[in-house]
Amino acid sequence: MDTERIGIEDWTELQRNLELTIPVYDRINRFATLGQDKRWREMVRSRLPAEGHILEVGCGPGTFAEMIPSRELTCLDPIPAMLSVAEKRVNSKRERPAIFIEGTAEEMPFEDESFESVCSLFSFRDWYDKRAGLGEVLRVLKPGAKMVIVDPAKMNRIHGFFGWLWMRVWVGAYARIICGVKDHPWKWLTKTYVTFGTTRDYVRMMEEVGFVKVHAKVVFPGMATIWEGSKPEEGKGCCSNC
Ligand SMILES: C[S@@+](CC[C@H](N)C(=O)[O-])C[C@H]1O[C@@H](n2cnc3c(N)ncnc32)[C@H](O)[C@@H]1O
């Protein structure tokens, strides 16, 4: 595992553990973020364009998807059990149902230029090949359309150490109590937290992949950074040299 990739064996084990989080996901997330996760999700919502089809990559149990009931929405996730929980939860609150599709960020089952925006909340750090996933996002976005990501990046290594302590000791103890087992799935979330890079690592990666107007805001150091970037408009390259 490094800042760009997770090996296939580790990723498979991570996914197995993510599936185990389903019954307690929202509860532990709220605790881990001191109740701030809802505010961060709202910040993502406010950055999405007001119209058009949204793709959420790594929708999990539908925590964000249920916050946008009136938008045209497709949700992608590799775990069928996540999709099934999300579909019931989200579509019970919608007049026009959202679409739920099994797949990964790295190999999306969509036509080129299908979406007006793409978002990913607390999932990007689980992608097994982040650069390939961002390339796919660029492919399925319409020209000029935007991607918004939120995930817990570090600012530097020292900061990463305190984040690790927080996840291991504070969140780990709570997860142990709630899950009732010592070997709880949040151990895997701590691993992906530790290996996830800095805010700047992913600004650079988005630019290298071809996004323009890339910027990041550290919303809560070590817990939430929001990255935004757009696909170049038709006929415009990624920089003045293209
Ligand atoms: C921690 S949950 C996030 C759930 C939700 N987006 C939220 O706002 O809380 C992470 C999700 O990312 C998904 N995921 C992991 N690897 C992925 C990949 N390569 N492509 C797309 N989704 C992935 C997992 O299956 C999981 O459901």
Coordinates of N, CA and C and ligand atoms in Angstrom, one line a residue:
M1 N 0.8 -1.2 0.0 CA 0.0 0.0 0.0 C 0.9 1.2 0.0
D2 N 0.6 2.2 -0.9 CA 1.3 3.5 -0.8 C 0.3 4.6 -1.2
T3 N 0.8 5.8 -1.4 CA -0.1 6.9 -1.6 C -0.9 6.8 -2.9
E4 N -0.4 6.0 -3.8 CA -1.1 5.8 -5.1 C -1.9 4.5 -5.3
R5 N -1.4 3.5 -4.7 CA -1.9 2.1 -5.0 C -2.1 1.3 -3.8
I6 N -3.1 0.4 -3.9 CA -3.2 -0.7 -2.9 C -3.2 -2.0 -3.6
G7 N -2.3 -2.9 -3.2 CA -2.2 -4.2 -3.9 C -3.5 -5.0 -3.9
I8 N -3.7 -5.9 -4.8 CA -5.0 -6.5 -5.0 C -5.4 -7.3 -3.7
E9 N -4.4 -8.0 -3.1 CA -4.7 -8.8 -1.9 C -5.1 -7.9 -0.8
D10 N -4.4 -6.8 -0.5 CA -4.8 -5.8 0.5 C -6.2 -5.2 0.2
W11 N -6.4 -4.9 -1.1 CA -7.6 -4.2 -1.4 C -8.8 -5.2 -1.2
T12 N -8.6 -6.5 -1.5 CA -9.7 -7.5 -1.3 C -10.0 -7.6 0.2
E13 N -9.0 -7.6 1.0 CA -9.2 -7.7 2.4 C -9.9 -6.4 3.0
L14 N -9.4 -5.3 2.4 CA -10.0 -4.0 2.8 C -11.5 -4.0 2.5
Q15 N -11.9 -4.5 1.3 CA -13.3 -4.5 0.9 C -14.1 -5.4 1.8
R16 N -13.5 -6.6 2.2 CA -14.2 -7.5 3.1 C -14.5 -6.8 4.4
N17 N -13.5 -6.0 4.9 CA -13.7 -5.3 6.1 C -14.7 -4.1 6.0
L18 N -14.7 -3.4 4.8 CA -15.6 -2.3 4.6 C -17.0 -2.9 4.6
E19 N -17.2 -4.1 4.1 CA -18.6 -4.7 4.1 C -19.0 -4.9 5.5
L20 N -18.1 -5.3 6.4 CA -18.5 -5.5 7.8 C -18.9 -4.3 8.5
T21 N -18.5 -3.1 8.0 CA -18.8 -1.9 8.7 C -20.3 -1.5 8.4
I22 N -20.9 -2.1 7.5 CA -22.3 -1.6 7.1 C -23.2 -1.3 8.3
P23 N -23.4 -2.2 9.2 CA -24.4 -2.0 10.2 C -24.1 -0.8 11.2
V24 N -22.7 -0.5 11.3 CA -22.3 0.5 12.3 C -21.7 1.7 11.6
Y25 N -21.7 1.8 10.3 CA -20.9 2.7 9.5 C -21.1 4.2 9.9
D26 N -22.4 4.6 9.9 CA -22.7 6.0 10.2 C -22.4 6.4 11.6
R27 N -22.7 5.4 12.5 CA -22.5 5.7 14.0 C -21.0 5.9 14.3
I28 N -20.1 5.0 13.8 CA -18.7 5.2 14.1 C -18.1 6.4 13.3
N29 N -18.6 6.6 12.1 CA -18.1 7.7 11.4 C -18.4 9.1 12.1
R30 N -19.6 9.1 12.7 CA -20.0 10.3 13.4 C -19.1 10.6 14.6
F31 N -18.8 9.5 15.3 CA -17.9 9.5 16.5 C -16.5 9.9 16.0
A32 N -16.0 9.2 15.0 CA -14.6 9.5 14.5 C -14.4 10.9 14.1
T33 N -15.4 11.6 13.6 CA -15.3 12.9 13.1 C -15.9 14.0 14.0
L34 N -16.2 13.5 15.2 CA -16.8 14.4 16.3 C -18.0 15.1 15.7
G35 N -18.8 14.3 15.0 CA -20.1 14.8 14.4 C -20.0 15.8 13.3
Q36 N -18.7 15.9 12.7 CA -18.5 16.9 11.7 C -18.8 16.4 10.3
D37 N -18.9 15.0 10.1 CA -19.0 14.5 8.8 C -20.2 15.0 8.0
K38 N -21.3 15.3 8.7 CA -22.5 15.8 8.0 C -22.2 17.2 7.4
R39 N -21.5 18.0 8.2 CA -21.1 19.3 7.7 C -20.2 19.2 6.4
W40 N -19.3 18.3 6.5 CA -18.4 18.1 5.3 C -19.1 17.6 4.1
R41 N -20.1 16.7 4.3 CA -20.9 16.3 3.2 C -21.7 17.5 2.6
E42 N -22.2 18.3 3.5 CA -22.9 19.5 3.0 C -22.0 20.4 2.2
M43 N -20.7 20.5 2.6 CA -19.8 21.3 1.9 C -19.5 20.7 0.5
V44 N -19.5 19.4 0.3 CA -19.4 18.8 -1.0 C -20.7 19.1 -1.8
R45 N -21.8 18.9 -1.2 CA -23.1 19.2 -1.9 C -23.1 20.6 -2.4
S46 N -22.7 21.6 -1.6 CA -22.7 23.0 -2.0 C -21.7 23.3 -3.2
R47 N -20.8 22.4 -3.4 CA -19.8 22.6 -4.5 C -20.2 22.0 -5.8
L48 N -21.2 21.2 -5.7 CA -21.7 20.5 -7.0 C -22.5 21.5 -7.8
P49 N -22.5 21.4 -9.1 CA -23.3 22.3 -9.9 C -24.8 22.0 -9.6
A50 N -25.6 23.1 -9.8 CA -27.0 23.0 -9.4 C -27.8 22.1 -10.3
E51 N -27.3 21.8 -11.5 CA -28.1 21.0 -12.5 C -27.3 19.9 -13.1
G52 N -27.9 18.9 -13.6 CA -27.3 17.8 -14.3 C -27.1 16.5 -13.5
H53 N -26.7 15.5 -14.2 CA -26.5 14.1 -13.7 C -25.2 14.0 -12.8
I54 N -25.4 13.6 -11.6 CA -24.3 13.4 -10.7 C -23.9 11.9 -10.6
L55 N -22.6 11.6 -10.6 CA -22.1 10.3 -10.3 C -21.4 10.3 -8.9
E56 N -21.9 9.5 -8.0 CA -21.1 9.3 -6.8 C -20.3 8.0 -6.8
V57 N -19.0 8.1 -6.7 CA -18.1 7.0 -6.8 C -17.8 6.5 -5.4
G58 N -18.1 5.2 -5.1 CA -17.9 4.7 -3.7 C -19.0 5.2 -2.8
C59 N -20.2 4.9 -3.2 CA -21.4 5.5 -2.4 C -21.5 4.8 -1.1
G60 N -20.9 3.7 -0.8 CA -21.1 3.0 0.5 C -22.6 2.8 0.8
P61 N -23.0 2.9 2.0 CA -24.4 2.7 2.4 C -25.3 3.8 2.1
G62 N -24.9 4.8 1.3 CA -25.8 5.8 0.8 C -25.9 7.1 1.7
T63 N -24.9 7.2 2.5 CA -25.0 8.4 3.5 C -25.0 9.7 2.8
F64 N -24.3 9.9 1.7 CA -24.3 11.2 1.0 C -25.5 11.2 0.0
A65 N -25.7 10.0 -0.7 CA -26.7 10.0 -1.7 C -28.1 10.4 -1.2
E66 N -28.4 10.0 0.1 CA -29.7 10.4 0.6 C -29.8 11.9 0.8
M67 N -28.7 12.6 0.8 CA -28.8 14.0 1.0 C -29.1 14.8 -0.3
I68 N -29.2 14.1 -1.4 CA -29.5 14.9 -2.6 C -30.7 14.2 -3.4
P69 N -31.8 14.2 -2.7 CA -33.0 13.4 -3.2 C -33.6 14.0 -4.5
S70 N -33.3 15.2 -4.8 CA -34.0 15.7 -6.0 C -33.1 15.8 -7.2
R71 N -31.9 15.3 -7.1 CA -30.9 15.3 -8.2 C -30.9 14.0 -9.0
E72 N -30.6 14.1 -10.3 CA -30.4 12.9 -11.1 C -29.1 12.3 -10.6
L73 N -29.2 11.0 -10.2 CA -28.0 10.5 -9.5 C -27.7 9.0 -9.9
T74 N -26.4 8.7 -10.1 CA -26.0 7.3 -10.3 C -24.9 7.1 -9.2
C75 N -25.1 5.9 -8.5 CA -24.1 5.6 -7.4 C -23.4 4.3 -7.9
L76 N -22.0 4.4 -7.7 CA -21.2 3.3 -8.1 C -20.5 2.7 -6.8
D77 N -20.4 1.4 -6.7 CA -19.6 0.8 -5.6 C -19.3 -0.6 -5.9
P78 N -18.1 -1.1 -5.5 CA -17.8 -2.5 -5.8 C -18.5 -3.5 -4.9
I79 N -19.1 -3.1 -3.8 CA -19.6 -4.1 -2.9 C -21.2 -4.2 -3.1
P80 N -21.7 -5.4 -3.6 CA -23.1 -5.5 -3.8 C -23.9 -5.2 -2.5
A81 N -23.4 -5.6 -1.3 CA -24.2 -5.4 -0.1 C -24.4 -3.9 0.2
M82 N -23.3 -3.2 -0.1 CA -23.4 -1.7 0.1 C -24.5 -1.1 -0.8
L83 N -24.5 -1.6 -2.1 CA -25.4 -1.0 -3.0 C -26.8 -1.4 -2.6
S84 N -27.0 -2.6 -2.1 CA -28.4 -3.0 -1.8 C -28.9 -2.2 -0.6
V85 N -28.1 -1.9 0.4 CA -28.5 -1.1 1.6 C -28.7 0.3 1.1
A86 N -27.8 0.8 0.3 CA -27.9 2.2 -0.2 C -29.2 2.4 -1.1
E87 N -29.5 1.4 -1.9 CA -30.6 1.6 -2.8 C -31.9 1.7 -2.0
K88 N -32.1 0.8 -1.0 CA -33.3 0.9 -0.2 C -33.4 2.2 0.5
R89 N -32.3 2.6 1.1 CA -32.3 3.8 1.9 C -32.5 5.1 1.1
V90 N -31.9 5.1 -0.1 CA -31.9 6.4 -0.9 C -33.2 6.4 -1.7
N91 N -33.6 5.3 -2.3 CA -34.8 5.4 -3.2 C -36.1 5.5 -2.5
S92 N -36.1 5.1 -1.2 CA -37.3 5.3 -0.4 C -37.7 6.7 -0.2
K93 N -36.7 7.6 -0.4 CA -36.9 9.1 -0.2 C -37.0 9.8 -1.5
R94 N -37.0 9.1 -2.7 CA -37.0 9.8 -3.9 C -38.2 9.6 -4.8
E95 N -38.6 10.6 -5.6 CA -39.7 10.4 -6.6 C -39.1 9.7 -7.8
R96 N -37.9 10.2 -8.3 CA -37.2 9.6 -9.4 C -36.1 8.8 -8.9
P97 N -36.1 7.4 -9.0 CA -35.1 6.6 -8.4 C -33.7 6.9 -8.9
A98 N -32.7 6.8 -8.0 CA -31.3 6.9 -8.3 C -30.9 5.5 -8.9
I99 N -29.8 5.4 -9.7 CA -29.4 4.2 -10.3 C -28.2 3.7 -9.5
F100 N -28.1 2.4 -9.2 CA -27.0 1.8 -8.4 C -26.3 0.8 -9.2
I101 N -25.0 1.0 -9.4 CA -24.3 0.1 -10.3 C -23.0 -0.4 -9.6
E102 N -22.8 -1.7 -9.8 CA -21.6 -2.3 -9.2 C -20.4 -2.1 -10.1
G103 N -19.3 -1.6 -9.5 CA -18.1 -1.4 -10.3 C -17.1 -0.6 -9.5
T104 N -15.9 -0.4 -10.1 CA -14.8 0.3 -9.4 C -14.5 1.6 -10.2
A105 N -13.9 2.5 -9.4 CA -13.5 3.8 -10.0 C -12.5 3.6 -11.2
E106 N -11.7 2.5 -11.1 CA -10.6 2.3 -12.0 C -11.2 1.7 -13.4
E107 N -12.4 1.1 -13.3 CA -12.9 0.6 -14.6 C -14.4 0.9 -14.5
M108 N -14.8 2.1 -14.9 CA -16.2 2.4 -14.8 C -17.0 2.0 -16.0
P109 N -18.2 1.4 -15.7 CA -19.0 0.9 -16.8 C -19.9 2.0 -17.4
F110 N -19.3 3.1 -17.7 CA -20.1 4.2 -18.3 C -19.5 4.7 -19.6
E111 N -20.3 5.3 -20.4 CA -19.9 5.9 -21.7 C -19.0 7.1 -21.4
D112 N -18.2 7.5 -22.3 CA -17.5 8.8 -22.2 C -18.5 9.9 -22.0
E113 N -18.1 10.9 -21.3 CA -18.8 12.2 -21.2 C -20.3 12.0 -20.8
S114 N -20.5 11.2 -19.7 CA -21.9 10.9 -19.3 C -22.4 11.8 -18.2
F115 N -21.5 12.5 -17.5 CA -22.0 13.1 -16.2 C -21.6 14.6 -16.2
E116 N -22.5 15.4 -15.5 CA -22.2 16.8 -15.3 C -21.4 17.1 -14.1
S117 N -21.3 16.0 -13.2 CA -20.4 16.1 -12.1 C -20.2 14.8 -11.5
V118 N -19.0 14.6 -10.8 CA -18.7 13.4 -10.1 C -18.2 13.8 -8.7
C119 N -18.7 13.0 -7.7 CA -18.2 13.2 -6.4 C -17.8 11.9 -5.7
S120 N -16.9 12.0 -4.7 CA -16.5 10.8 -4.0 C -16.2 11.2 -2.6
L121 N -16.9 10.6 -1.6 CA -16.8 11.0 -0.2 C -16.3 9.9 0.6
F122 N -15.1 10.1 1.2 CA -14.5 9.1 2.1 C -14.3 7.7 1.4
S123 N -14.0 7.8 0.1 CA -13.8 6.6 -0.7 C -12.5 6.6 -1.5
F124 N -12.1 7.8 -1.9 CA -10.9 7.9 -2.7 C -9.7 7.2 -2.1
R125 N -9.6 7.3 -0.8 CA -8.4 6.7 -0.2 C -8.4 5.1 -0.3
D126 N -9.6 4.6 -0.6 CA -9.7 3.1 -0.7 C -9.5 2.6 -2.2
W127 N -9.4 3.6 -3.1 CA -9.3 3.1 -4.5 C -7.9 2.4 -4.7
Y128 N -7.9 1.3 -5.4 CA -6.6 0.5 -5.5 C -5.6 1.2 -6.4
D129 N -6.1 2.0 -7.4 CA -5.2 2.7 -8.2 C -5.8 4.1 -8.5
K130 N -5.3 5.1 -7.6 CA -6.0 6.4 -7.6 C -5.8 7.2 -8.9
R131 N -4.6 7.0 -9.5 CA -4.3 7.7 -10.8 C -5.3 7.2 -11.9
A132 N -5.4 5.9 -11.9 CA -6.3 5.3 -13.0 C -7.7 5.7 -12.7
G133 N -8.1 5.7 -11.4 CA -9.5 6.1 -11.1 C -9.8 7.5 -11.5
L134 N -8.8 8.4 -11.3 CA -9.0 9.8 -11.6 C -9.1 10.0 -13.2
G135 N -8.3 9.1 -13.9 CA -8.3 9.1 -15.3 C -9.7 8.7 -15.8
E136 N -10.3 7.7 -15.2 CA -11.6 7.3 -15.5 C -12.7 8.4 -15.2
V137 N -12.5 9.1 -14.1 CA -13.4 10.2 -13.8 C -13.4 11.2 -14.9
L138 N -12.2 11.5 -15.3 CA -12.0 12.5 -16.4 C -12.8 12.1 -17.7
R139 N -12.6 10.8 -18.0 CA -13.3 10.2 -19.2 C -14.8 10.3 -19.1
V140 N -15.4 10.1 -18.0 CA -16.9 10.0 -17.9 C -17.5 11.4 -17.7
L141 N -16.6 12.4 -17.3 CA -17.2 13.8 -17.1 C -17.4 14.4 -18.5
K142 N -18.4 15.3 -18.6 CA -18.5 16.1 -19.8 C -17.5 17.2 -19.8
P143 N -17.1 17.8 -20.9 CA -16.1 18.8 -21.0 C -16.6 20.0 -20.1
G144 N -15.7 20.5 -19.3 CA -15.9 21.6 -18.4 C -16.6 21.2 -17.1
A145 N -16.9 19.9 -16.9 CA -17.6 19.5 -15.7 C -16.6 19.2 -14.6
K146 N -17.2 19.1 -13.4 CA -16.4 19.2 -12.2 C -16.4 17.9 -11.3
M147 N -15.2 17.6 -10.7 CA -15.2 16.6 -9.7 C -14.9 17.2 -8.3
V148 N -15.6 16.6 -7.3 CA -15.4 17.0 -5.9 C -15.1 15.8 -5.0
I149 N -14.0 15.8 -4.3 CA -13.6 14.7 -3.4 C -13.5 15.2 -2.0
V150 N -13.9 14.4 -1.0 CA -13.5 14.7 0.4 C -12.9 13.4 1.0
D151 N -11.8 13.6 1.7 CA -11.1 12.5 2.4 C -10.1 13.0 3.4
P152 N -9.7 12.2 4.3 CA -8.8 12.8 5.3 C -7.3 12.7 4.9
A153 N -6.8 13.8 4.3 CA -5.4 13.9 3.9 C -4.6 14.5 5.1
K154 N -3.3 14.2 5.1 CA -2.5 14.8 6.1 C -1.8 16.0 5.5
M155 N -1.3 16.9 6.4 CA -0.5 18.0 5.9 C 0.9 17.7 5.8
N156 N 1.4 16.8 6.7 CA 2.8 16.3 6.6 C 3.0 15.1 7.5
R157 N 4.2 14.6 7.6 CA 4.4 13.3 8.3 C 4.0 13.4 9.8
I158 N 4.4 14.5 10.5 CA 4.2 14.6 11.9 C 2.7 14.6 12.2
H159 N 2.0 15.3 11.3 CA 0.6 15.4 11.4 C 0.0 14.0 11.2
G160 N 0.6 13.2 10.3 CA 0.1 11.9 10.0 C 0.2 11.0 11.3
F161 N 1.3 11.2 12.1 CA 1.5 10.4 13.3 C 0.3 10.7 14.3
F162 N -0.1 12.0 14.4 CA -1.2 12.3 15.3 C -2.5 11.7 14.8
G163 N -2.6 11.7 13.5 CA -3.9 11.1 12.9 C -3.9 9.7 13.2
W164 N -2.8 9.0 13.1 CA -2.7 7.6 13.3 C -3.1 7.3 14.8
L165 N -2.6 8.1 15.7 CA -2.9 7.9 17.2 C -4.4 8.1 17.4
W166 N -5.0 9.1 16.7 CA -6.4 9.3 16.8 C -7.2 8.1 16.4
M167 N -6.9 7.6 15.2 CA -7.6 6.5 14.6 C -7.4 5.2 15.4
R168 N -6.1 5.0 15.8 CA -5.8 3.7 16.5 C -6.4 3.7 17.9
V169 N -6.2 4.8 18.7 CA -6.6 4.8 20.1 C -8.1 5.2 20.3
W170 N -8.4 6.3 19.8 CA -9.8 6.9 20.1 C -10.8 6.1 19.3
V171 N -10.7 6.2 17.9 CA -11.7 5.5 17.1 C -11.6 4.0 17.3
G172 N -10.4 3.5 17.4 CA -10.3 2.0 17.6 C -11.0 1.5 18.8
A173 N -10.8 2.3 20.0 CA -11.5 1.8 21.2 C -13.0 1.8 21.1
Y174 N -13.5 2.9 20.4 CA -15.0 3.0 20.2 C -15.5 1.8 19.3
A175 N -14.7 1.6 18.2 CA -15.1 0.6 17.3 C -15.1 -0.8 18.0
R176 N -14.1 -1.0 18.9 CA -14.1 -2.3 19.6 C -15.3 -2.5 20.4
I177 N -15.7 -1.4 21.1 CA -16.9 -1.5 21.9 C -18.2 -1.7 21.1
I178 N -18.3 -0.9 20.0 CA -19.5 -1.0 19.2 C -19.6 -2.4 18.5
C179 N -18.5 -2.8 17.9 CA -18.5 -4.1 17.1 C -18.4 -5.3 18.1
G180 N -18.0 -5.1 19.3 CA -17.9 -6.2 20.3 C -16.8 -7.2 20.0
V181 N -15.9 -6.8 19.1 CA -14.7 -7.8 18.9 C -13.4 -6.9 18.8
K182 N -12.4 -7.6 19.2 CA -11.1 -7.0 19.2 C -10.6 -6.7 17.7
D183 N -10.9 -7.7 16.9 CA -10.4 -7.6 15.5 C -11.5 -6.9 14.6
H184 N -11.7 -5.6 14.9 CA -12.8 -4.9 14.3 C -12.4 -4.3 12.9
P185 N -13.3 -4.1 12.0 CA -12.9 -3.6 10.6 C -12.3 -2.3 10.6
W186 N -12.4 -1.5 11.6 CA -11.8 -0.1 11.6 C -10.3 -0.2 11.6
K187 N -9.7 -1.3 11.9 CA -8.3 -1.5 11.8 C -7.8 -1.3 10.4
W188 N -8.7 -1.7 9.4 CA -8.3 -1.6 8.0 C -8.5 -0.1 7.6
L189 N -9.4 0.6 8.2 CA -9.6 2.0 7.8 C -8.4 2.8 8.4
T190 N -7.8 2.3 9.5 CA -6.6 3.0 10.0 C -5.4 2.8 9.1
K191 N -5.3 1.6 8.5 CA -4.3 1.3 7.5 C -4.3 2.2 6.3
T192 N -5.5 2.4 5.8 CA -5.6 3.2 4.6 C -5.4 4.7 4.9
Y193 N -5.8 5.0 6.2 CA -5.6 6.4 6.6 C -4.1 6.7 6.7
V194 N -3.3 5.7 7.2 CA -1.9 5.9 7.4 C -1.2 6.1 6.1
T195 N -1.6 5.3 5.1 CA -0.8 5.3 3.8 C -1.4 6.4 2.9
F196 N -2.5 6.9 3.1 CA -3.0 8.0 2.3 C -2.1 9.2 2.3
G197 N -2.0 9.9 1.2 CA -1.0 10.9 1.1 C -1.4 12.3 1.7
T198 N -0.7 13.3 1.2 CA -1.0 14.7 1.7 C -1.9 15.4 0.8
T199 N -2.5 16.5 1.2 CA -3.4 17.3 0.4 C -2.7 17.6 -1.0
R200 N -1.4 18.0 -0.9 CA -0.7 18.4 -2.1 C -0.4 17.2 -3.0
D201 N -0.2 16.0 -2.5 CA 0.0 14.8 -3.3 C -1.1 14.7 -4.3
Y202 N -2.3 14.9 -3.9 CA -3.5 14.6 -4.8 C -3.8 15.9 -5.6
V203 N -3.4 17.1 -5.2 CA -3.6 18.2 -6.1 C -2.7 17.9 -7.3
R204 N -1.4 17.5 -7.0 CA -0.5 17.2 -8.1 C -1.0 16.1 -9.0
M205 N -1.5 15.0 -8.4 CA -2.0 13.9 -9.2 C -3.1 14.3 -10.1
M206 N -4.1 15.1 -9.5 CA -5.2 15.6 -10.4 C -4.7 16.4 -11.6
E207 N -3.7 17.2 -11.3 CA -3.2 18.1 -12.4 C -2.5 17.2 -13.4
E208 N -1.7 16.2 -12.9 CA -1.0 15.3 -13.9 C -1.9 14.5 -14.7
V209 N -3.1 14.1 -14.1 CA -4.0 13.3 -14.9 C -4.7 14.1 -16.0
G210 N -4.8 15.5 -15.7 CA -5.4 16.3 -16.8 C -6.5 17.2 -16.3
F211 N -6.8 17.2 -15.0 CA -7.8 18.1 -14.5 C -7.3 19.6 -14.5
V212 N -8.2 20.5 -14.7 CA -7.8 21.9 -14.6 C -8.5 22.6 -13.5
K213 N -8.2 23.8 -13.1 CA -8.8 24.6 -12.0 C -8.8 23.7 -10.7
V214 N -7.7 23.0 -10.5 CA -7.6 22.1 -9.3 C -7.3 23.0 -8.1
H215 N -8.0 22.8 -7.1 CA -7.7 23.4 -5.8 C -8.2 22.5 -4.6
A216 N -7.6 22.7 -3.5 CA -7.9 21.9 -2.3 C -8.1 22.8 -1.1
K217 N -9.0 22.5 -0.2 CA -9.2 23.2 1.0 C -9.1 22.2 2.2
V218 N -8.2 22.5 3.1 CA -8.2 21.7 4.3 C -9.3 22.2 5.2
V219 N -10.3 21.3 5.4 CA -11.5 21.7 6.1 C -11.2 21.5 7.6
F220 N -10.6 20.3 7.9 CA -10.2 20.0 9.3 C -8.9 19.2 9.2
P221 N -7.8 19.7 9.6 CA -6.5 19.1 9.4 C -6.5 17.6 9.8
G222 N -6.1 16.8 8.9 CA -6.0 15.3 9.1 C -7.3 14.6 9.0
M223 N -8.4 15.3 8.9 CA -9.7 14.6 8.9 C -10.5 14.9 7.6
A224 N -10.4 16.1 7.1 CA -11.1 16.3 5.8 C -10.4 17.4 5.0
T225 N -10.1 17.0 3.8 CA -9.7 17.9 2.7 C -10.7 17.8 1.6
I226 N -11.1 18.9 1.0 CA -11.9 18.9 -0.2 C -11.1 19.3 -1.4
W227 N -11.0 18.4 -2.4 CA -10.4 18.7 -3.6 C -11.4 19.0 -4.7
E228 N -11.1 19.9 -5.6 CA -12.0 20.2 -6.7 C -11.2 20.3 -8.0
G229 N -11.7 19.8 -9.1 CA -11.0 20.0 -10.3 C -12.0 19.8 -11.5
S230 N -11.7 20.3 -12.6 CA -12.6 20.2 -13.7 C -11.9 19.6 -14.9
K231 N -12.8 19.0 -15.8 CA -12.3 18.5 -17.1 C -12.1 19.7 -18.0
P232 N -11.1 19.8 -18.8 CA -10.9 21.0 -19.7 C -12.1 21.1 -20.6
E233 N -12.5 22.4 -20.9 CA -13.5 22.6 -21.9 C -13.1 22.0 -23.3
E234 N -14.1 21.7 -24.1 CA -13.7 21.2 -25.4 C -12.8 22.1 -26.2
G235 N -11.7 21.5 -26.8 CA -10.8 22.3 -27.5 C -9.7 23.0 -26.7
K236 N -9.8 22.8 -25.4 CA -8.8 23.4 -24.5 C -8.0 22.3 -23.9
G237 N -6.7 22.5 -23.9 CA -5.8 21.5 -23.3 C -5.7 21.6 -21.8
C238 N -4.8 20.8 -21.2 CA -4.7 20.9 -19.8 C -3.9 22.1 -19.3
C239 N -3.1 22.7 -20.3 CA -2.3 23.9 -19.9 C -2.0 24.7 -21.1
S240 N -1.3 25.8 -21.0 CA -1.1 26.6 -22.2 C -0.2 26.0 -23.2
N241 N 0.6 24.9 -22.9 CA 1.4 24.3 -23.8 C 0.7 23.2 -24.6
C242 N -0.5 22.8 -24.2 CA -1.2 21.7 -24.9 C -1.9 22.1 -26.2
Ligands
LIG1 C1 -15.9 4.4 3.7 S1 -17.1 4.0 2.4 C2 -17.7 5.7 2.0 C3 -19.2 5.7 1.9 C4 -19.9 7.0 1.5 N1 -19.4 7.5 0.2 C5 -19.8 8.1 2.5 O1 -20.0 9.2 2.2 O2 -19.7 7.8 3.7 C6 -16.0 3.7 1.1 C7 -16.6 3.1 -0.1 O3 -15.7 3.1 -1.2 C8 -15.9 1.9 -1.9 N2 -14.6 1.6 -2.7 C9 -13.5 1.0 -2.3 N3 -12.7 0.9 -3.3 C10 -13.3 1.4 -4.4 C11 -12.9 1.6 -5.8 N4 -11.8 1.1 -6.2 N5 -13.8 2.2 -6.6 C12 -15.0 2.6 -6.2 N6 -15.4 2.5 -4.9 C13 -14.6 1.9 -4.0 C14 -16.1 0.9 -0.8 O4 -16.7 -0.3 -1.4 C15 -17.0 1.6 0.2 O5 -18.3 1.3 0.0

